[in-house]
């Protein structure tokens, strides 16, 4: 159940994704500095609204991620990648 330090946040509006990048990229969380950038679009409907977040603390939960990013707009989906062996 621990984060691999990577996650994704998908916004409805591209402007919200840009605002989150401009505000949160380089933010220090616990002992980590996170990187927030556009992810490669998986479809036209989420183009420029799909963010890739790296450097998340291992203790960050799904709820923590959503609380951090929800202040920048309406989130479609988000997820933290976890180790498939240990869960």
PDB file of N, CA and C in Angstrom:
ATOM      1  N   UNK A   1       0.784  -1.214   0.000  1.00  0.00           N
ATOM      2  CA  UNK A   1       0.000   0.000   0.000  1.00  0.00           C
ATOM      3  C   UNK A   1       0.812   1.258   0.000  1.00  0.00           C
ATOM      4  N   UNK A   2       2.071   1.231  -0.393  1.00  0.00           N
ATOM      5  CA  UNK A   2       2.856   2.461  -0.411  1.00  0.00           C
ATOM      6  C   UNK A   2       3.027   2.987  -1.827  1.00  0.00           C
ATOM      7  N   UNK A   3       3.051   4.307  -1.929  1.00  0.00           N
ATOM      8  CA  UNK A   3       3.228   4.977  -3.209  1.00  0.00           C
ATOM      9  C   UNK A   3       4.597   4.676  -3.793  1.00  0.00           C
ATOM     10  N   UNK A   4       4.651   4.569  -5.108  1.00  0.00           N
ATOM     11  CA  UNK A   4       5.939   4.474  -5.791  1.00  0.00           C
ATOM     12  C   UNK A   4       6.507   5.866  -6.046  1.00  0.00           C
ATOM     13  N   UNK A   5       5.751   6.887  -5.638  1.00  0.00           N
ATOM     14  CA  UNK A   5       6.206   8.262  -5.831  1.00  0.00           C
ATOM     15  C   UNK A   5       5.711   8.863  -7.129  1.00  0.00           C
ATOM     16  N   UNK A   6       4.746   8.212  -7.801  1.00  0.00           N
ATOM     17  CA  UNK A   6       4.209   8.699  -9.061  1.00  0.00           C
ATOM     18  C   UNK A   6       2.695   8.699  -9.004  1.00  0.00           C
ATOM     19  N   UNK A   7       2.100   9.639  -9.709  1.00  0.00           N
ATOM     20  CA  UNK A   7       0.650   9.672  -9.766  1.00  0.00           C
ATOM     21  C   UNK A   7       0.167  10.453 -10.964  1.00  0.00           C
ATOM     22  N   UNK A   8      -1.129  10.382 -11.192  1.00  0.00           N
ATOM     23  CA  UNK A   8      -1.764  11.090 -12.301  1.00  0.00           C
ATOM     24  C   UNK A   8      -2.996  11.812 -11.797  1.00  0.00           C
ATOM     25  N   UNK A   9      -3.230  13.003 -12.326  1.00  0.00           N
ATOM     26  CA  UNK A   9      -4.430  13.769 -12.024  1.00  0.00           C
ATOM     27  C   UNK A   9      -4.996  14.243 -13.357  1.00  0.00           C
ATOM     28  N   UNK A  10      -6.266  13.963 -13.599  1.00  0.00           N
ATOM     29  CA  UNK A  10      -6.928  14.381 -14.835  1.00  0.00           C
ATOM     30  C   UNK A  10      -7.977  15.434 -14.505  1.00  0.00           C
ATOM     31  N   UNK A  11      -7.847  16.601 -15.124  1.00  0.00           N
ATOM     32  CA  UNK A  11      -8.795  17.689 -14.932  1.00  0.00           C
ATOM     33  C   UNK A  11      -9.760  17.771 -16.101  1.00  0.00           C
ATOM     34  N   UNK A  12     -10.924  18.349 -15.853  1.00  0.00           N
ATOM     35  CA  UNK A  12     -11.892  18.592 -16.919  1.00  0.00           C
ATOM     36  C   UNK A  12     -11.396  19.722 -17.818  1.00  0.00           C
ATOM     37  N   UNK A  13     -10.914  20.803 -17.210  1.00  0.00           N
ATOM     38  CA  UNK A  13     -10.486  21.992 -17.959  1.00  0.00           C
ATOM     39  C   UNK A  13      -8.966  22.074 -18.079  1.00  0.00           C
ATOM     40  N   UNK A  14      -8.446  22.227 -19.278  1.00  0.00           N
ATOM     41  CA  UNK A  14      -7.000  22.376 -19.454  1.00  0.00           C
ATOM     42  C   UNK A  14      -6.411  23.532 -18.643  1.00  0.00           C
ATOM     43  N   UNK A  15      -7.161  24.615 -18.468  1.00  0.00           N
ATOM     44  CA  UNK A  15      -6.644  25.769 -17.715  1.00  0.00           C
ATOM     45  C   UNK A  15      -6.392  25.403 -16.248  1.00  0.00           C
ATOM     46  N   UNK A  16      -7.192  24.460 -15.720  1.00  0.00           N
ATOM     47  CA  UNK A  16      -6.987  24.018 -14.343  1.00  0.00           C
ATOM     48  C   UNK A  16      -5.697  23.211 -14.225  1.00  0.00           C
ATOM     49  N   UNK A  17      -5.422  22.380 -15.216  1.00  0.00           N
ATOM     50  CA  UNK A  17      -4.178  21.610 -15.231  1.00  0.00           C
ATOM     51  C   UNK A  17      -2.979  22.555 -15.293  1.00  0.00           C
ATOM     52  N   UNK A  18      -3.075  23.573 -16.130  1.00  0.00           N
ATOM     53  CA  UNK A  18      -1.972  24.544 -16.251  1.00  0.00           C
ATOM     54  C   UNK A  18      -1.749  25.285 -14.936  1.00  0.00           C
ATOM     55  N   UNK A  19      -2.836  25.651 -14.275  1.00  0.00           N
ATOM     56  CA  UNK A  19      -2.742  26.348 -12.995  1.00  0.00           C
ATOM     57  C   UNK A  19      -2.087  25.453 -11.944  1.00  0.00           C
ATOM     58  N   UNK A  20      -2.448  24.183 -11.917  1.00  0.00           N
ATOM     59  CA  UNK A  20      -1.845  23.248 -10.966  1.00  0.00           C
ATOM     60  C   UNK A  20      -0.351  23.080 -11.235  1.00  0.00           C
ATOM     61  N   UNK A  21       0.027  22.985 -12.510  1.00  0.00           N
ATOM     62  CA  UNK A  21       1.448  22.872 -12.857  1.00  0.00           C
ATOM     63  C   UNK A  21       2.201  24.103 -12.384  1.00  0.00           C
ATOM     64  N   UNK A  22       1.673  25.281 -12.715  1.00  0.00           N
ATOM     65  CA  UNK A  22       2.353  26.532 -12.368  1.00  0.00           C
ATOM     66  C   UNK A  22       2.484  26.730 -10.865  1.00  0.00           C
ATOM     67  N   UNK A  23       1.534  26.213 -10.107  1.00  0.00           N
ATOM     68  CA  UNK A  23       1.540  26.405  -8.660  1.00  0.00           C
ATOM     69  C   UNK A  23       2.281  25.294  -7.915  1.00  0.00           C
ATOM     70  N   UNK A  24       2.110  24.053  -8.338  1.00  0.00           N
ATOM     71  CA  UNK A  24       2.603  22.926  -7.549  1.00  0.00           C
ATOM     72  C   UNK A  24       3.925  22.332  -8.018  1.00  0.00           C
ATOM     73  N   UNK A  25       4.330  22.579  -9.267  1.00  0.00           N
ATOM     74  CA  UNK A  25       5.599  22.031  -9.737  1.00  0.00           C
ATOM     75  C   UNK A  25       6.740  22.594  -8.888  1.00  0.00           C
ATOM     76  N   UNK A  26       7.504  21.708  -8.306  1.00  0.00           N
ATOM     77  CA  UNK A  26       8.624  22.116  -7.459  1.00  0.00           C
ATOM     78  C   UNK A  26       8.264  22.266  -5.991  1.00  0.00           C
ATOM     79  N   UNK A  27       7.006  21.995  -5.633  1.00  0.00           N
ATOM     80  CA  UNK A  27       6.572  22.094  -4.242  1.00  0.00           C
ATOM     81  C   UNK A  27       7.280  21.052  -3.395  1.00  0.00           C
ATOM     82  N   UNK A  28       7.702  21.459  -2.214  1.00  0.00           N
ATOM     83  CA  UNK A  28       8.351  20.545  -1.277  1.00  0.00           C
ATOM     84  C   UNK A  28       7.282  19.900  -0.400  1.00  0.00           C
ATOM     85  N   UNK A  29       7.178  18.560  -0.412  1.00  0.00           N
ATOM     86  CA  UNK A  29       6.268  17.800   0.431  1.00  0.00           C
ATOM     87  C   UNK A  29       7.098  16.841   1.266  1.00  0.00           C
ATOM     88  N   UNK A  30       7.051  16.998   2.562  1.00  0.00           N
ATOM     89  CA  UNK A  30       7.872  16.211   3.474  1.00  0.00           C
ATOM     90  C   UNK A  30       9.323  16.334   3.033  1.00  0.00           C
ATOM     91  N   UNK A  31       9.966  15.252   2.643  1.00  0.00           N
ATOM     92  CA  UNK A  31      11.378  15.321   2.225  1.00  0.00           C
ATOM     93  C   UNK A  31      11.532  15.292   0.709  1.00  0.00           C
ATOM     94  N   UNK A  32      10.425  15.406  -0.031  1.00  0.00           N
ATOM     95  CA  UNK A  32      10.452  15.287  -1.493  1.00  0.00           C
ATOM     96  C   UNK A  32      10.077  16.606  -2.158  1.00  0.00           C
ATOM     97  N   UNK A  33      10.601  16.825  -3.347  1.00  0.00           N
ATOM     98  CA  UNK A  33      10.179  17.927  -4.198  1.00  0.00           C
ATOM     99  C   UNK A  33       9.427  17.307  -5.362  1.00  0.00           C
ATOM    100  N   UNK A  34       8.159  17.679  -5.531  1.00  0.00           N
ATOM    101  CA  UNK A  34       7.361  17.040  -6.573  1.00  0.00           C
ATOM    102  C   UNK A  34       7.551  17.729  -7.915  1.00  0.00           C
ATOM    103  N   UNK A  35       7.400  16.948  -8.957  1.00  0.00           N
ATOM    104  CA  UNK A  35       7.416  17.455 -10.330  1.00  0.00           C
ATOM    105  C   UNK A  35       6.011  17.236 -10.885  1.00  0.00           C
ATOM    106  N   UNK A  36       5.423  18.298 -11.414  1.00  0.00           N
ATOM    107  CA  UNK A  36       4.091  18.225 -11.992  1.00  0.00           C
ATOM    108  C   UNK A  36       4.185  18.699 -13.434  1.00  0.00           C
ATOM    109  N   UNK A  37       3.747  17.875 -14.378  1.00  0.00           N
ATOM    110  CA  UNK A  37       3.820  18.240 -15.790  1.00  0.00           C
ATOM    111  C   UNK A  37       2.704  17.537 -16.557  1.00  0.00           C
ATOM    112  N   UNK A  38       2.524  17.953 -17.805  1.00  0.00           N
ATOM    113  CA  UNK A  38       1.526  17.285 -18.633  1.00  0.00           C
ATOM    114  C   UNK A  38       1.975  15.864 -18.921  1.00  0.00           C
ATOM    115  N   UNK A  39       1.030  14.946 -18.878  1.00  0.00           N
ATOM    116  CA  UNK A  39       1.278  13.564 -19.268  1.00  0.00           C
ATOM    117  C   UNK A  39       0.988  13.444 -20.759  1.00  0.00           C
ATOM    118  N   UNK A  40       1.447  12.379 -21.355  1.00  0.00           N
ATOM    119  CA  UNK A  40       1.104  12.162 -22.760  1.00  0.00           C
ATOM    120  C   UNK A  40      -0.389  11.903 -22.848  1.00  0.00           C
ATOM    121  N   UNK A  41      -1.098  12.637 -23.680  1.00  0.00           N
ATOM    122  CA  UNK A  41      -2.550  12.465 -23.744  1.00  0.00           C
ATOM    123  C   UNK A  41      -2.947  11.067 -24.211  1.00  0.00           C
ATOM    124  N   UNK A  42      -3.952  10.510 -23.529  1.00  0.00           N
ATOM    125  CA  UNK A  42      -4.437   9.197 -23.931  1.00  0.00           C
ATOM    126  C   UNK A  42      -5.647   9.309 -24.845  1.00  0.00           C
ATOM    127  N   UNK A  43      -6.268  10.478 -24.876  1.00  0.00           N
ATOM    128  CA  UNK A  43      -7.388  10.697 -25.790  1.00  0.00           C
ATOM    129  C   UNK A  43      -7.601  12.190 -25.973  1.00  0.00           C
ATOM    130  N   UNK A  44      -8.296  12.551 -27.023  1.00  0.00           N
ATOM    131  CA  UNK A  44      -8.541  13.961 -27.300  1.00  0.00           C
ATOM    132  C   UNK A  44      -9.346  14.625 -26.190  1.00  0.00           C
ATOM    133  N   UNK A  45     -10.201  13.868 -25.510  1.00  0.00           N
ATOM    134  CA  UNK A  45     -11.072  14.468 -24.496  1.00  0.00           C
ATOM    135  C   UNK A  45     -10.322  14.955 -23.257  1.00  0.00           C
ATOM    136  N   UNK A  46      -9.123  14.407 -22.993  1.00  0.00           N
ATOM    137  CA  UNK A  46      -8.358  14.872 -21.836  1.00  0.00           C
ATOM    138  C   UNK A  46      -7.029  15.498 -22.233  1.00  0.00           C
ATOM    139  N   UNK A  47      -6.868  15.799 -23.489  1.00  0.00           N
ATOM    140  CA  UNK A  47      -5.643  16.429 -23.941  1.00  0.00           C
ATOM    141  C   UNK A  47      -5.381  17.702 -23.148  1.00  0.00           C
ATOM    142  N   UNK A  48      -4.170  17.894 -22.700  1.00  0.00           N
ATOM    143  CA  UNK A  48      -3.736  19.067 -21.938  1.00  0.00           C
ATOM    144  C   UNK A  48      -4.392  19.190 -20.572  1.00  0.00           C
ATOM    145  N   UNK A  49      -5.068  18.160 -20.108  1.00  0.00           N
ATOM    146  CA  UNK A  49      -5.661  18.196 -18.777  1.00  0.00           C
ATOM    147  C   UNK A  49      -5.206  16.993 -17.953  1.00  0.00           C
ATOM    148  N   UNK A  50      -4.307  16.176 -18.500  1.00  0.00           N
ATOM    149  CA  UNK A  50      -3.824  14.978 -17.842  1.00  0.00           C
ATOM    150  C   UNK A  50      -2.428  15.279 -17.295  1.00  0.00           C
ATOM    151  N   UNK A  51      -2.288  15.282 -15.971  1.00  0.00           N
ATOM    152  CA  UNK A  51      -1.017  15.610 -15.346  1.00  0.00           C
ATOM    153  C   UNK A  51      -0.315  14.370 -14.822  1.00  0.00           C
ATOM    154  N   UNK A  52       1.001  14.412 -14.887  1.00  0.00           N
ATOM    155  CA  UNK A  52       1.871  13.387 -14.330  1.00  0.00           C
ATOM    156  C   UNK A  52       2.572  14.032 -13.143  1.00  0.00           C
ATOM    157  N   UNK A  53       2.543  13.368 -12.004  1.00  0.00           N
ATOM    158  CA  UNK A  53       3.153  13.893 -10.789  1.00  0.00           C
ATOM    159  C   UNK A  53       4.192  12.896 -10.314  1.00  0.00           C
ATOM    160  N   UNK A  54       5.416  13.348 -10.120  1.00  0.00           N
ATOM    161  CA  UNK A  54       6.452  12.450  -9.616  1.00  0.00           C
ATOM    162  C   UNK A  54       7.081  13.045  -8.368  1.00  0.00           C
ATOM    163  N   UNK A  55       7.738  12.178  -7.610  1.00  0.00           N
ATOM    164  CA  UNK A  55       8.398  12.603  -6.389  1.00  0.00           C
ATOM    165  C   UNK A  55       7.456  12.667  -5.202  1.00  0.00           C
ATOM    166  N   UNK A  56       6.310  11.997  -5.286  1.00  0.00           N
ATOM    167  CA  UNK A  56       5.377  12.008  -4.163  1.00  0.00           C
ATOM    168  C   UNK A  56       5.974  11.249  -2.980  1.00  0.00           C
ATOM    169  N   UNK A  57       5.700  11.723  -1.769  1.00  0.00           N
ATOM    170  CA  UNK A  57       6.156  10.963  -0.597  1.00  0.00           C
ATOM    171  C   UNK A  57       5.489   9.586  -0.570  1.00  0.00           C
ATOM    172  N   UNK A  58       6.195   8.586  -0.100  1.00  0.00           N
ATOM    173  CA  UNK A  58       5.648   7.227  -0.049  1.00  0.00           C
ATOM    174  C   UNK A  58       4.418   7.133   0.846  1.00  0.00           C
ATOM    175  N   UNK A  59       4.283   8.069   1.759  1.00  0.00           N
ATOM    176  CA  UNK A  59       3.146   8.049   2.684  1.00  0.00           C
ATOM    177  C   UNK A  59       1.914   8.751   2.120  1.00  0.00           C
ATOM    178  N   UNK A  60       2.021   9.361   0.945  1.00  0.00           N
ATOM    179  CA  UNK A  60       0.877  10.086   0.378  1.00  0.00           C
ATOM    180  C   UNK A  60      -0.226   9.118  -0.011  1.00  0.00           C
ATOM    181  N   UNK A  61      -1.443   9.466   0.384  1.00  0.00           N
ATOM    182  CA  UNK A  61      -2.599   8.643   0.062  1.00  0.00           C
ATOM    183  C   UNK A  61      -3.362   9.251  -1.119  1.00  0.00           C
ATOM    184  N   UNK A  62      -4.288   8.475  -1.649  1.00  0.00           N
ATOM    185  CA  UNK A  62      -5.145   8.949  -2.736  1.00  0.00           C
ATOM    186  C   UNK A  62      -5.915  10.200  -2.288  1.00  0.00           C
ATOM    187  N   UNK A  63      -6.411  10.166  -1.083  1.00  0.00           N
ATOM    188  CA  UNK A  63      -7.157  11.314  -0.535  1.00  0.00           C
ATOM    189  C   UNK A  63      -6.258  12.546  -0.429  1.00  0.00           C
ATOM    190  N   UNK A  64      -5.014  12.357   0.025  1.00  0.00           N
ATOM    191  CA  UNK A  64      -4.066  13.468   0.117  1.00  0.00           C
ATOM    192  C   UNK A  64      -3.832  14.100  -1.251  1.00  0.00           C
ATOM    193  N   UNK A  65      -3.636  13.251  -2.263  1.00  0.00           N
ATOM    194  CA  UNK A  65      -3.384  13.739  -3.621  1.00  0.00           C
ATOM    195  C   UNK A  65      -4.572  14.559  -4.119  1.00  0.00           C
ATOM    196  N   UNK A  66      -5.773  14.038  -3.922  1.00  0.00           N
ATOM    197  CA  UNK A  66      -6.966  14.735  -4.385  1.00  0.00           C
ATOM    198  C   UNK A  66      -7.181  16.040  -3.629  1.00  0.00           C
ATOM    199  N   UNK A  67      -6.898  16.065  -2.338  1.00  0.00           N
ATOM    200  CA  UNK A  67      -7.027  17.304  -1.578  1.00  0.00           C
ATOM    201  C   UNK A  67      -6.037  18.353  -2.071  1.00  0.00           C
ATOM    202  N   UNK A  68      -4.824  17.948  -2.370  1.00  0.00           N
ATOM    203  CA  UNK A  68      -3.801  18.872  -2.839  1.00  0.00           C
ATOM    204  C   UNK A  68      -4.169  19.488  -4.186  1.00  0.00           C
ATOM    205  N   UNK A  69      -4.679  18.659  -5.104  1.00  0.00           N
ATOM    206  CA  UNK A  69      -4.947  19.128  -6.460  1.00  0.00           C
ATOM    207  C   UNK A  69      -6.361  19.665  -6.672  1.00  0.00           C
ATOM    208  N   UNK A  70      -7.308  19.327  -5.819  1.00  0.00           N
ATOM    209  CA  UNK A  70      -8.700  19.745  -6.044  1.00  0.00           C
ATOM    210  C   UNK A  70      -8.894  21.250  -5.941  1.00  0.00           C
ATOM    211  N   UNK A  71      -8.024  21.945  -5.255  1.00  0.00           N
ATOM    212  CA  UNK A  71      -8.162  23.389  -5.144  1.00  0.00           C
ATOM    213  C   UNK A  71      -7.877  24.109  -6.470  1.00  0.00           C
ATOM    214  N   UNK A  72      -7.396  23.384  -7.471  1.00  0.00           N
ATOM    215  CA  UNK A  72      -7.083  23.993  -8.768  1.00  0.00           C
ATOM    216  C   UNK A  72      -8.111  23.667  -9.841  1.00  0.00           C
ATOM    217  N   UNK A  73      -9.162  22.954  -9.499  1.00  0.00           N
ATOM    218  CA  UNK A  73     -10.210  22.653 -10.464  1.00  0.00           C
ATOM    219  C   UNK A  73     -10.836  21.296 -10.215  1.00  0.00           C
ATOM    220  N   UNK A  74     -11.822  20.983 -11.038  1.00  0.00           N
ATOM    221  CA  UNK A  74     -12.559  19.729 -10.888  1.00  0.00           C
ATOM    222  C   UNK A  74     -11.754  18.568 -11.482  1.00  0.00           C
ATOM    223  N   UNK A  75     -11.518  17.580 -10.674  1.00  0.00           N
ATOM    224  CA  UNK A  75     -10.726  16.416 -11.072  1.00  0.00           C
ATOM    225  C   UNK A  75     -11.646  15.355 -11.661  1.00  0.00           C
ATOM    226  N   UNK A  76     -11.261  14.825 -12.822  1.00  0.00           N
ATOM    227  CA  UNK A  76     -11.997  13.712 -13.425  1.00  0.00           C
ATOM    228  C   UNK A  76     -11.613  12.426 -12.703  1.00  0.00           C
ATOM    229  N   UNK A  77     -10.315  12.139 -12.686  1.00  0.00           N
ATOM    230  CA  UNK A  77      -9.790  10.953 -12.011  1.00  0.00           C
ATOM    231  C   UNK A  77      -8.400  11.263 -11.485  1.00  0.00           C
ATOM    232  N   UNK A  78      -7.966  10.495 -10.527  1.00  0.00           N
ATOM    233  CA  UNK A  78      -6.585  10.579 -10.058  1.00  0.00           C
ATOM    234  C   UNK A  78      -6.197   9.210  -9.529  1.00  0.00           C
ATOM    235  N   UNK A  79      -4.914   8.958  -9.524  1.00  0.00           N
ATOM    236  CA  UNK A  79      -4.444   7.688  -8.965  1.00  0.00           C
ATOM    237  C   UNK A  79      -2.983   7.801  -8.625  1.00  0.00           C
ATOM    238  N   UNK A  80      -2.609   7.092  -7.582  1.00  0.00           N
ATOM    239  CA  UNK A  80      -1.214   6.969  -7.178  1.00  0.00           C
ATOM    240  C   UNK A  80      -0.789   5.569  -7.549  1.00  0.00           C
ATOM    241  N   UNK A  81       0.326   5.452  -8.225  1.00  0.00           N
ATOM    242  CA  UNK A  81       0.829   4.131  -8.595  1.00  0.00           C
ATOM    243  C   UNK A  81       1.464   3.472  -7.374  1.00  0.00           C
ATOM    244  N   UNK A  82       1.163   2.209  -7.187  1.00  0.00           N
ATOM    245  CA  UNK A  82       1.692   1.455  -6.058  1.00  0.00           C
ATOM    246  C   UNK A  82       2.373   0.172  -6.548  1.00  0.00           C
ATOM    247  N   UNK A  83       3.236  -0.337  -5.724  1.00  0.00           N
ATOM    248  CA  UNK A  83       3.944  -1.576  -6.043  1.00  0.00           C
ATOM    249  C   UNK A  83       2.940  -2.714  -6.184  1.00  0.00           C
ATOM    250  N   UNK A  84       2.933  -3.383  -7.327  1.00  0.00           N
ATOM    251  CA  UNK A  84       1.979  -4.455  -7.604  1.00  0.00           C
ATOM    252  C   UNK A  84       2.235  -5.702  -6.776  1.00  0.00           C
ATOM    253  N   UNK A  85       3.451  -5.896  -6.297  1.00  0.00           N
ATOM    254  CA  UNK A  85       3.780  -7.060  -5.496  1.00  0.00           C
ATOM    255  C   UNK A  85       3.312  -6.880  -4.055  1.00  0.00           C
ATOM    256  N   UNK A  86       3.598  -5.720  -3.492  1.00  0.00           N
ATOM    257  CA  UNK A  86       3.276  -5.476  -2.072  1.00  0.00           C
ATOM    258  C   UNK A  86       1.927  -4.791  -1.902  1.00  0.00           C
ATOM    259  N   UNK A  87       1.328  -4.294  -3.010  1.00  0.00           N
ATOM    260  CA  UNK A  87       0.039  -3.604  -2.912  1.00  0.00           C
ATOM    261  C   UNK A  87       0.252  -2.166  -2.540  1.00  0.00           C
TER     262      UNK A  87
END
